[in-house]
Amino acid sequence: MILPIYIYGQPVLRKEAEDITPDYPQLKELIADMWETLAESDGIGLAAPQIGKPIRLSVIDLDVISEDLPEYKGFRQVYINPHIIEYDETETDTSEEGCLSLPAIHEKVTRPTRIHVEWDDEDFKHHDEWIDGYLARVMQHEFDHLDGKMFVDHVSPLRKQLIKSKLRALIQGRYRCAYKTKPVRK
């Protein structure tokens, strides 16, 4: 089932998400719905708060960009209870980011290129790895959602001031989107 994407201004997007256990109600169905929602919205990542669930769950599909980044051919991963343990600040990269919860807003964000992450997969098998490259950026973006943060929190105060009217328009429900959304108000 395709779920609506919660738009900037929805309180759940600023709430710190909770870890879940294997007995979380209808977890397999929720994951399937997240994959379907992600595909419908043409995104590469989706965190549970973006569909109104304050839980530590995210899905990332980099196969959709494998034409440009062939190393991610077939890459689709579920992340349950992910936590970034450490940021390797020795090297950073600045790239443009967008977000399904912030339609039509794109800004340059500087992030470390390497992170240490722990998570469980959908079988609750535990993983503890250093991740680098583009996947590290996407993980940081998606896992920020689980900590109540959004990519616009990482832009300079000047850039934030320049996009203030766009953010206000999102809160007021003044935006166009090709996928199903749940605005703050209409």
Short mmCIF file of N, CA and C in Angstrom, two decimals:
data_model
loop_
_atom_site.label_atom_id
_atom_site.label_comp_id
_atom_site.label_asym_id
_atom_site.label_seq_id
_atom_site.Cartn_x
_atom_site.Cartn_y
_atom_site.Cartn_z
N MET A 1 0.84 -1.18 0.00
CA MET A 1 0.00 0.00 0.00
C MET A 1 0.89 1.25 0.00
N ILE A 2 0.55 2.18 -0.86
CA ILE A 2 1.31 3.44 -0.94
C ILE A 2 0.82 4.36 0.17
N LEU A 3 1.76 4.80 0.98
CA LEU A 3 1.44 5.66 2.12
C LEU A 3 1.77 7.11 1.79
N PRO A 4 1.08 8.06 2.44
CA PRO A 4 1.41 9.47 2.20
C PRO A 4 2.73 9.85 2.89
N ILE A 5 3.50 10.68 2.22
CA ILE A 5 4.75 11.21 2.78
C ILE A 5 4.39 12.45 3.60
N TYR A 6 4.84 12.47 4.85
CA TYR A 6 4.60 13.61 5.73
C TYR A 6 5.51 14.77 5.31
N ILE A 7 4.91 15.93 5.20
CA ILE A 7 5.61 17.12 4.70
C ILE A 7 6.14 17.97 5.85
N TYR A 8 7.23 18.67 5.57
CA TYR A 8 7.88 19.57 6.52
C TYR A 8 6.82 20.34 7.33
N GLY A 9 7.03 20.35 8.64
CA GLY A 9 6.08 21.01 9.54
C GLY A 9 5.28 20.01 10.35
N GLN A 10 5.21 18.76 9.88
CA GLN A 10 4.53 17.72 10.64
C GLN A 10 5.36 17.41 11.90
N PRO A 11 4.75 17.43 13.09
CA PRO A 11 5.50 17.21 14.34
C PRO A 11 6.30 15.91 14.38
N VAL A 12 5.82 14.84 13.76
CA VAL A 12 6.53 13.56 13.81
C VAL A 12 7.93 13.65 13.20
N LEU A 13 8.11 14.60 12.27
CA LEU A 13 9.41 14.75 11.62
C LEU A 13 10.47 15.37 12.54
N ARG A 14 10.04 15.92 13.66
CA ARG A 14 10.97 16.54 14.61
C ARG A 14 11.07 15.75 15.92
N LYS A 15 10.48 14.57 15.93
CA LYS A 15 10.48 13.73 17.11
C LYS A 15 11.59 12.69 17.01
N GLU A 16 12.29 12.42 18.12
CA GLU A 16 13.30 11.37 18.10
C GLU A 16 12.59 10.02 18.08
N ALA A 17 12.94 9.19 17.11
CA ALA A 17 12.27 7.90 16.92
C ALA A 17 12.76 6.88 17.94
N GLU A 18 11.90 5.90 18.22
CA GLU A 18 12.18 4.85 19.21
C GLU A 18 12.65 3.57 18.52
N ASP A 19 13.56 2.85 19.19
CA ASP A 19 13.96 1.53 18.72
C ASP A 19 12.74 0.61 18.78
N ILE A 20 12.75 -0.41 17.92
CA ILE A 20 11.66 -1.38 17.91
C ILE A 20 12.21 -2.79 18.15
N THR A 21 11.32 -3.72 18.44
CA THR A 21 11.67 -5.11 18.69
C THR A 21 11.07 -5.97 17.57
N PRO A 22 11.52 -7.23 17.44
CA PRO A 22 11.00 -8.08 16.37
C PRO A 22 9.48 -8.29 16.42
N ASP A 23 8.86 -8.05 17.57
CA ASP A 23 7.41 -8.24 17.67
C ASP A 23 6.62 -6.96 17.36
N TYR A 24 7.29 -5.96 16.75
CA TYR A 24 6.57 -4.74 16.37
C TYR A 24 5.42 -5.15 15.45
N PRO A 25 4.20 -4.64 15.71
CA PRO A 25 3.02 -5.07 14.95
C PRO A 25 3.15 -4.86 13.44
N GLN A 26 2.89 -5.92 12.70
CA GLN A 26 2.86 -5.90 11.23
C GLN A 26 4.09 -5.27 10.60
N LEU A 27 5.27 -5.59 11.15
CA LEU A 27 6.52 -5.02 10.67
C LEU A 27 6.80 -5.38 9.21
N LYS A 28 6.60 -6.63 8.83
CA LYS A 28 6.87 -7.03 7.44
C LYS A 28 5.99 -6.25 6.46
N GLU A 29 4.70 -6.05 6.83
CA GLU A 29 3.79 -5.30 5.97
C GLU A 29 4.22 -3.84 5.88
N LEU A 30 4.64 -3.28 7.02
CA LEU A 30 5.09 -1.89 7.04
C LEU A 30 6.31 -1.71 6.13
N ILE A 31 7.26 -2.63 6.21
CA ILE A 31 8.45 -2.56 5.35
C ILE A 31 8.04 -2.64 3.87
N ALA A 32 7.15 -3.56 3.55
CA ALA A 32 6.67 -3.70 2.17
C ALA A 32 5.99 -2.41 1.71
N ASP A 33 5.19 -1.80 2.58
CA ASP A 33 4.53 -0.54 2.25
C ASP A 33 5.56 0.58 2.03
N MET A 34 6.62 0.58 2.84
CA MET A 34 7.66 1.60 2.69
C MET A 34 8.37 1.45 1.35
N TRP A 35 8.67 0.20 0.95
CA TRP A 35 9.31 -0.02 -0.36
C TRP A 35 8.40 0.49 -1.48
N GLU A 36 7.10 0.17 -1.38
CA GLU A 36 6.15 0.57 -2.42
C GLU A 36 6.02 2.10 -2.46
N THR A 37 5.97 2.73 -1.29
CA THR A 37 5.88 4.18 -1.20
C THR A 37 7.12 4.85 -1.78
N LEU A 38 8.28 4.29 -1.45
CA LEU A 38 9.55 4.83 -1.96
C LEU A 38 9.59 4.75 -3.48
N ALA A 39 9.20 3.61 -4.04
CA ALA A 39 9.22 3.44 -5.50
C ALA A 39 8.25 4.42 -6.17
N GLU A 40 7.07 4.58 -5.60
CA GLU A 40 6.06 5.47 -6.16
C GLU A 40 6.51 6.93 -6.16
N SER A 41 7.31 7.31 -5.17
CA SER A 41 7.74 8.70 -5.03
C SER A 41 9.07 8.99 -5.70
N ASP A 42 9.67 7.96 -6.35
CA ASP A 42 10.94 8.11 -7.04
C ASP A 42 12.07 8.57 -6.12
N GLY A 43 12.06 8.09 -4.89
CA GLY A 43 13.11 8.44 -3.94
C GLY A 43 14.17 7.34 -3.87
N ILE A 44 15.21 7.61 -3.07
CA ILE A 44 16.23 6.58 -2.85
C ILE A 44 16.27 6.14 -1.39
N GLY A 45 15.59 6.90 -0.53
CA GLY A 45 15.54 6.53 0.87
C GLY A 45 14.26 7.04 1.51
N LEU A 46 13.80 6.30 2.53
CA LEU A 46 12.59 6.68 3.24
C LEU A 46 12.72 6.21 4.68
N ALA A 47 12.49 7.14 5.61
CA ALA A 47 12.54 6.83 7.03
C ALA A 47 11.11 6.79 7.58
N ALA A 48 10.88 5.95 8.57
CA ALA A 48 9.53 5.77 9.11
C ALA A 48 8.86 7.08 9.55
N PRO A 49 9.57 8.04 10.16
CA PRO A 49 8.89 9.29 10.50
C PRO A 49 8.28 10.00 9.29
N GLN A 50 8.82 9.76 8.12
CA GLN A 50 8.29 10.38 6.91
C GLN A 50 6.94 9.82 6.50
N ILE A 51 6.55 8.70 7.11
CA ILE A 51 5.21 8.14 6.87
C ILE A 51 4.41 8.16 8.18
N GLY A 52 4.88 9.00 9.12
CA GLY A 52 4.12 9.20 10.35
C GLY A 52 4.39 8.25 11.49
N LYS A 53 5.43 7.40 11.36
CA LYS A 53 5.75 6.42 12.40
C LYS A 53 7.03 6.85 13.12
N PRO A 54 6.96 7.14 14.42
CA PRO A 54 8.15 7.58 15.16
C PRO A 54 9.02 6.41 15.63
N ILE A 55 9.41 5.56 14.67
CA ILE A 55 10.23 4.38 14.99
C ILE A 55 11.51 4.41 14.16
N ARG A 56 12.55 3.71 14.66
CA ARG A 56 13.85 3.69 13.99
C ARG A 56 13.85 2.61 12.89
N LEU A 57 13.34 3.00 11.74
CA LEU A 57 13.23 2.11 10.59
C LEU A 57 13.42 2.95 9.34
N SER A 58 14.25 2.44 8.43
CA SER A 58 14.51 3.15 7.18
C SER A 58 14.77 2.14 6.08
N VAL A 59 14.44 2.53 4.85
CA VAL A 59 14.76 1.70 3.68
C VAL A 59 15.56 2.57 2.71
N ILE A 60 16.56 1.95 2.09
CA ILE A 60 17.39 2.66 1.11
C ILE A 60 17.52 1.80 -0.14
N ASP A 61 17.23 2.42 -1.29
CA ASP A 61 17.32 1.74 -2.58
C ASP A 61 18.26 2.54 -3.48
N LEU A 62 19.50 2.08 -3.60
CA LEU A 62 20.45 2.77 -4.48
C LEU A 62 20.53 2.11 -5.85
N ASP A 63 19.80 1.01 -6.05
CA ASP A 63 19.76 0.38 -7.37
C ASP A 63 19.22 1.37 -8.41
N VAL A 64 18.31 2.26 -7.98
CA VAL A 64 17.70 3.21 -8.91
C VAL A 64 18.71 4.20 -9.49
N ILE A 65 19.88 4.35 -8.86
CA ILE A 65 20.91 5.25 -9.38
C ILE A 65 22.12 4.48 -9.91
N SER A 66 21.97 3.17 -10.07
CA SER A 66 23.11 2.33 -10.46
C SER A 66 23.61 2.59 -11.88
N GLU A 67 22.82 3.25 -12.70
CA GLU A 67 23.30 3.61 -14.03
C GLU A 67 24.45 4.61 -13.91
N ASP A 68 24.32 5.53 -12.95
CA ASP A 68 25.37 6.52 -12.69
C ASP A 68 26.43 6.01 -11.72
N LEU A 69 26.01 5.19 -10.77
CA LEU A 69 26.93 4.62 -9.76
C LEU A 69 26.78 3.09 -9.78
N PRO A 70 27.46 2.43 -10.73
CA PRO A 70 27.27 0.99 -10.93
C PRO A 70 27.59 0.13 -9.71
N GLU A 71 28.39 0.65 -8.79
CA GLU A 71 28.72 -0.13 -7.59
C GLU A 71 27.50 -0.39 -6.71
N TYR A 72 26.40 0.31 -6.97
CA TYR A 72 25.19 0.13 -6.16
C TYR A 72 24.12 -0.70 -6.89
N LYS A 73 24.50 -1.38 -7.97
CA LYS A 73 23.57 -2.25 -8.70
C LYS A 73 23.00 -3.29 -7.73
N GLY A 74 21.69 -3.35 -7.63
CA GLY A 74 21.02 -4.33 -6.77
C GLY A 74 20.98 -3.96 -5.30
N PHE A 75 21.46 -2.76 -4.94
CA PHE A 75 21.51 -2.38 -3.52
C PHE A 75 20.15 -1.90 -3.03
N ARG A 76 19.55 -2.70 -2.16
CA ARG A 76 18.29 -2.37 -1.47
C ARG A 76 18.45 -2.91 -0.05
N GLN A 77 18.30 -2.04 0.93
CA GLN A 77 18.55 -2.48 2.30
C GLN A 77 17.55 -1.86 3.28
N VAL A 78 17.13 -2.70 4.23
CA VAL A 78 16.28 -2.26 5.34
C VAL A 78 17.20 -2.03 6.54
N TYR A 79 16.97 -0.93 7.23
CA TYR A 79 17.74 -0.60 8.44
C TYR A 79 16.78 -0.47 9.62
N ILE A 80 16.91 -1.37 10.58
CA ILE A 80 16.10 -1.33 11.78
C ILE A 80 17.01 -0.92 12.94
N ASN A 81 16.53 0.03 13.72
CA ASN A 81 17.27 0.56 14.87
C ASN A 81 18.69 1.02 14.50
N PRO A 82 18.86 1.74 13.39
CA PRO A 82 20.20 2.19 13.04
C PRO A 82 20.66 3.33 13.95
N HIS A 83 21.94 3.30 14.25
CA HIS A 83 22.55 4.37 15.04
C HIS A 83 23.94 4.64 14.47
N ILE A 84 24.24 5.90 14.22
CA ILE A 84 25.59 6.28 13.81
C ILE A 84 26.41 6.40 15.08
N ILE A 85 27.44 5.56 15.19
CA ILE A 85 28.27 5.50 16.38
C ILE A 85 29.37 6.55 16.35
N GLU A 86 29.89 6.78 15.14
CA GLU A 86 31.01 7.70 15.01
C GLU A 86 31.06 8.29 13.61
N TYR A 87 31.46 9.54 13.53
CA TYR A 87 31.67 10.23 12.25
C TYR A 87 33.17 10.39 12.07
N ASP A 88 33.70 9.96 10.93
CA ASP A 88 35.11 10.20 10.61
C ASP A 88 35.16 11.56 9.91
N GLU A 89 35.58 12.58 10.64
CA GLU A 89 35.56 13.95 10.13
C GLU A 89 36.79 14.30 9.28
N THR A 90 37.68 13.33 9.03
CA THR A 90 38.90 13.66 8.30
C THR A 90 38.63 14.09 6.86
N GLU A 91 37.54 13.59 6.28
CA GLU A 91 37.20 13.98 4.92
C GLU A 91 35.70 14.24 4.83
N THR A 92 35.35 15.38 4.22
CA THR A 92 33.93 15.71 4.04
C THR A 92 33.66 15.95 2.56
N ASP A 93 32.39 15.95 2.22
CA ASP A 93 31.96 16.20 0.85
C ASP A 93 30.73 17.10 0.91
N THR A 94 30.67 18.05 0.00
CA THR A 94 29.51 18.93 -0.10
C THR A 94 28.76 18.58 -1.38
N SER A 95 27.51 18.19 -1.23
CA SER A 95 26.68 17.83 -2.38
C SER A 95 25.26 18.32 -2.15
N GLU A 96 24.54 18.45 -3.24
CA GLU A 96 23.15 18.88 -3.15
C GLU A 96 22.29 17.72 -2.67
N GLU A 97 21.38 18.04 -1.75
CA GLU A 97 20.43 17.06 -1.24
C GLU A 97 19.01 17.58 -1.41
N GLY A 98 18.10 16.65 -1.54
CA GLY A 98 16.68 16.93 -1.55
C GLY A 98 16.02 15.94 -0.62
N CYS A 99 14.72 16.06 -0.44
CA CYS A 99 14.02 15.19 0.50
C CYS A 99 12.56 15.08 0.09
N LEU A 100 12.01 13.88 0.20
CA LEU A 100 10.60 13.68 -0.14
C LEU A 100 9.69 14.51 0.76
N SER A 101 10.13 14.82 1.98
CA SER A 101 9.33 15.62 2.91
C SER A 101 9.49 17.13 2.68
N LEU A 102 10.38 17.49 1.77
CA LEU A 102 10.61 18.90 1.43
C LEU A 102 10.59 19.04 -0.09
N PRO A 103 9.43 18.80 -0.72
CA PRO A 103 9.38 18.83 -2.19
C PRO A 103 9.88 20.15 -2.76
N ALA A 104 10.65 20.05 -3.83
CA ALA A 104 11.17 21.18 -4.60
C ALA A 104 12.23 22.00 -3.88
N ILE A 105 12.73 21.52 -2.75
CA ILE A 105 13.82 22.22 -2.07
C ILE A 105 15.08 21.37 -2.17
N HIS A 106 16.14 21.97 -2.68
CA HIS A 106 17.44 21.32 -2.80
C HIS A 106 18.50 22.28 -2.31
N GLU A 107 19.39 21.81 -1.46
CA GLU A 107 20.44 22.65 -0.90
C GLU A 107 21.73 21.83 -0.79
N LYS A 108 22.84 22.53 -0.82
CA LYS A 108 24.14 21.87 -0.63
C LYS A 108 24.35 21.62 0.86
N VAL A 109 24.78 20.37 1.16
CA VAL A 109 25.01 19.94 2.54
C VAL A 109 26.39 19.32 2.61
N THR A 110 27.15 19.69 3.63
CA THR A 110 28.47 19.10 3.86
C THR A 110 28.34 18.01 4.91
N ARG A 111 28.85 16.83 4.57
CA ARG A 111 28.78 15.68 5.49
C ARG A 111 30.11 14.92 5.45
N PRO A 112 30.44 14.21 6.53
CA PRO A 112 31.61 13.32 6.51
C PRO A 112 31.39 12.23 5.45
N THR A 113 32.46 11.78 4.84
CA THR A 113 32.35 10.75 3.80
C THR A 113 32.43 9.33 4.38
N ARG A 114 32.68 9.23 5.68
CA ARG A 114 32.82 7.91 6.30
C ARG A 114 32.19 7.93 7.69
N ILE A 115 31.36 6.91 7.98
CA ILE A 115 30.67 6.82 9.27
C ILE A 115 30.70 5.38 9.79
N HIS A 116 30.62 5.26 11.10
CA HIS A 116 30.53 3.95 11.76
C HIS A 116 29.08 3.77 12.18
N VAL A 117 28.44 2.71 11.69
CA VAL A 117 27.00 2.51 11.89
C VAL A 117 26.71 1.12 12.45
N GLU A 118 25.72 1.07 13.34
CA GLU A 118 25.18 -0.21 13.82
C GLU A 118 23.70 -0.24 13.45
N TRP A 119 23.21 -1.40 13.02
CA TRP A 119 21.79 -1.57 12.71
C TRP A 119 21.46 -3.05 12.68
N ASP A 120 20.16 -3.33 12.64
CA ASP A 120 19.66 -4.69 12.42
C ASP A 120 19.01 -4.71 11.05
N ASP A 121 19.16 -5.85 10.35
CA ASP A 121 18.46 -5.97 9.07
C ASP A 121 17.03 -6.47 9.35
N GLU A 122 16.27 -6.76 8.30
CA GLU A 122 14.87 -7.12 8.53
C GLU A 122 14.69 -8.48 9.20
N ASP A 123 15.75 -9.26 9.31
CA ASP A 123 15.71 -10.52 10.08
C ASP A 123 16.26 -10.31 11.48
N PHE A 124 16.51 -9.07 11.84
CA PHE A 124 17.09 -8.66 13.12
C PHE A 124 18.49 -9.24 13.34
N LYS A 125 19.20 -9.44 12.22
CA LYS A 125 20.62 -9.79 12.30
C LYS A 125 21.37 -8.48 12.50
N HIS A 126 22.26 -8.44 13.49
CA HIS A 126 22.96 -7.21 13.83
C HIS A 126 24.15 -6.96 12.90
N HIS A 127 24.35 -5.70 12.52
CA HIS A 127 25.47 -5.28 11.68
C HIS A 127 26.19 -4.13 12.37
N ASP A 128 27.51 -4.11 12.24
CA ASP A 128 28.35 -3.07 12.81
C ASP A 128 29.45 -2.83 11.80
N GLU A 129 29.35 -1.71 11.05
CA GLU A 129 30.28 -1.48 9.94
C GLU A 129 30.67 -0.02 9.80
N TRP A 130 31.82 0.19 9.18
CA TRP A 130 32.20 1.52 8.70
C TRP A 130 31.68 1.60 7.27
N ILE A 131 30.98 2.67 6.95
CA ILE A 131 30.40 2.87 5.62
C ILE A 131 31.00 4.15 5.04
N ASP A 132 31.32 4.10 3.73
CA ASP A 132 31.85 5.32 3.13
C ASP A 132 31.19 5.59 1.79
N GLY A 133 31.55 6.72 1.21
CA GLY A 133 31.03 7.09 -0.10
C GLY A 133 29.60 7.59 -0.07
N TYR A 134 28.93 7.41 -1.19
CA TYR A 134 27.58 7.93 -1.36
C TYR A 134 26.60 7.31 -0.37
N LEU A 135 26.77 6.01 -0.09
CA LEU A 135 25.89 5.35 0.88
C LEU A 135 25.99 6.02 2.25
N ALA A 136 27.18 6.45 2.65
CA ALA A 136 27.34 7.13 3.94
C ALA A 136 26.52 8.42 3.96
N ARG A 137 26.50 9.15 2.85
CA ARG A 137 25.69 10.38 2.78
C ARG A 137 24.22 10.05 2.92
N VAL A 138 23.75 9.07 2.15
CA VAL A 138 22.33 8.72 2.19
C VAL A 138 21.93 8.23 3.59
N MET A 139 22.79 7.42 4.21
CA MET A 139 22.49 6.95 5.57
C MET A 139 22.38 8.13 6.53
N GLN A 140 23.31 9.07 6.45
CA GLN A 140 23.26 10.23 7.35
C GLN A 140 21.96 11.01 7.15
N HIS A 141 21.57 11.18 5.89
CA HIS A 141 20.33 11.91 5.58
C HIS A 141 19.13 11.17 6.17
N GLU A 142 19.02 9.87 5.90
CA GLU A 142 17.87 9.09 6.37
C GLU A 142 17.87 8.94 7.89
N PHE A 143 19.03 8.70 8.48
CA PHE A 143 19.08 8.49 9.93
C PHE A 143 18.89 9.80 10.69
N ASP A 144 19.18 10.94 10.04
CA ASP A 144 18.83 12.23 10.65
C ASP A 144 17.33 12.27 10.95
N HIS A 145 16.52 11.75 10.02
CA HIS A 145 15.07 11.73 10.23
C HIS A 145 14.72 10.99 11.52
N LEU A 146 15.49 9.98 11.87
CA LEU A 146 15.21 9.18 13.06
C LEU A 146 15.59 9.93 14.33
N ASP A 147 16.39 10.98 14.17
CA ASP A 147 16.79 11.81 15.31
C ASP A 147 16.04 13.15 15.33
N GLY A 148 15.01 13.26 14.50
CA GLY A 148 14.21 14.48 14.46
C GLY A 148 14.87 15.63 13.72
N LYS A 149 15.81 15.30 12.83
CA LYS A 149 16.52 16.32 12.06
C LYS A 149 16.18 16.19 10.58
N MET A 150 16.44 17.28 9.85
CA MET A 150 16.23 17.27 8.41
C MET A 150 17.43 17.95 7.75
N PHE A 151 17.62 17.70 6.46
CA PHE A 151 18.82 18.22 5.80
C PHE A 151 18.93 19.73 5.85
N VAL A 152 17.81 20.44 5.92
CA VAL A 152 17.87 21.90 5.99
C VAL A 152 18.48 22.38 7.31
N ASP A 153 18.56 21.51 8.31
CA ASP A 153 19.21 21.86 9.58
C ASP A 153 20.72 21.97 9.41
N HIS A 154 21.24 21.45 8.31
CA HIS A 154 22.69 21.44 8.06
C HIS A 154 23.15 22.57 7.14
N VAL A 155 22.21 23.39 6.67
CA VAL A 155 22.62 24.49 5.79
C VAL A 155 22.96 25.72 6.62
N SER A 156 23.69 26.64 6.03
CA SER A 156 24.12 27.84 6.74
C SER A 156 22.91 28.70 7.13
N PRO A 157 23.06 29.51 8.16
CA PRO A 157 21.96 30.40 8.55
C PRO A 157 21.51 31.31 7.39
N LEU A 158 22.45 31.74 6.57
CA LEU A 158 22.09 32.58 5.43
C LEU A 158 21.21 31.81 4.44
N ARG A 159 21.62 30.59 4.09
CA ARG A 159 20.82 29.77 3.15
C ARG A 159 19.45 29.47 3.76
N LYS A 160 19.40 29.19 5.05
CA LYS A 160 18.12 28.90 5.71
C LYS A 160 17.21 30.13 5.61
N GLN A 161 17.78 31.31 5.79
CA GLN A 161 17.00 32.55 5.67
C GLN A 161 16.47 32.70 4.24
N LEU A 162 17.29 32.34 3.25
CA LEU A 162 16.90 32.48 1.85
C LEU A 162 15.79 31.50 1.45
N ILE A 163 15.68 30.37 2.14
CA ILE A 163 14.63 29.40 1.79
C ILE A 163 13.44 29.46 2.77
N LYS A 164 13.47 30.41 3.67
CA LYS A 164 12.43 30.53 4.70
C LYS A 164 11.02 30.57 4.11
N SER A 165 10.84 31.33 3.03
CA SER A 165 9.50 31.44 2.44
C SER A 165 9.06 30.11 1.81
N LYS A 166 10.01 29.36 1.26
CA LYS A 166 9.68 28.04 0.71
C LYS A 166 9.26 27.07 1.82
N LEU A 167 9.97 27.13 2.95
CA LEU A 167 9.62 26.27 4.09
C LEU A 167 8.24 26.64 4.64
N ARG A 168 7.98 27.93 4.73
CA ARG A 168 6.67 28.40 5.21
C ARG A 168 5.55 27.92 4.26
N ALA A 169 5.82 27.96 2.95
CA ALA A 169 4.83 27.50 1.97
C ALA A 169 4.51 26.02 2.18
N LEU A 170 5.54 25.22 2.48
CA LEU A 170 5.31 23.80 2.75
C LEU A 170 4.39 23.62 3.96
N ILE A 171 4.67 24.36 5.03
CA ILE A 171 3.86 24.27 6.24
C ILE A 171 2.41 24.66 5.95
N GLN A 172 2.24 25.63 5.06
CA GLN A 172 0.89 26.11 4.72
C GLN A 172 0.21 25.25 3.65
N GLY A 173 0.89 24.21 3.18
CA GLY A 173 0.28 23.33 2.19
C GLY A 173 0.33 23.87 0.78
N ARG A 174 1.17 24.86 0.55
CA ARG A 174 1.29 25.46 -0.78
C ARG A 174 2.49 24.85 -1.51
N TYR A 175 2.27 23.73 -2.17
CA TYR A 175 3.31 23.05 -2.93
C TYR A 175 2.63 22.08 -3.90
N ARG A 176 3.37 21.67 -4.89
CA ARG A 176 2.88 20.66 -5.84
C ARG A 176 3.79 19.46 -5.73
N CYS A 177 3.18 18.30 -5.82
CA CYS A 177 3.94 17.07 -5.65
C CYS A 177 3.32 15.96 -6.49
N ALA A 178 4.15 15.11 -7.08
CA ALA A 178 3.66 14.03 -7.93
C ALA A 178 3.31 12.78 -7.12
N TYR A 179 3.61 12.77 -5.83
CA TYR A 179 3.30 11.61 -4.99
C TYR A 179 2.36 12.01 -3.87
N LYS A 180 1.79 11.00 -3.23
CA LYS A 180 0.81 11.19 -2.16
C LYS A 180 1.50 11.79 -0.93
N THR A 181 0.91 12.88 -0.38
CA THR A 181 1.51 13.54 0.77
C THR A 181 0.50 13.79 1.87
N LYS A 182 1.03 14.10 3.04
CA LYS A 182 0.20 14.50 4.18
C LYS A 182 0.72 15.85 4.67
N PRO A 183 0.13 16.94 4.18
CA PRO A 183 0.58 18.27 4.58
C PRO A 183 0.15 18.60 6.00
N VAL A 184 0.75 19.65 6.56
CA VAL A 184 0.39 20.10 7.90
C VAL A 184 -1.05 20.61 7.88
N ARG A 185 -1.36 21.43 6.89
CA ARG A 185 -2.72 21.92 6.72
C ARG A 185 -2.94 22.27 5.26
N LYS A 186 -4.16 22.29 4.88
CA LYS A 186 -4.50 22.61 3.48
C LYS A 186 -5.14 23.97 3.40
#
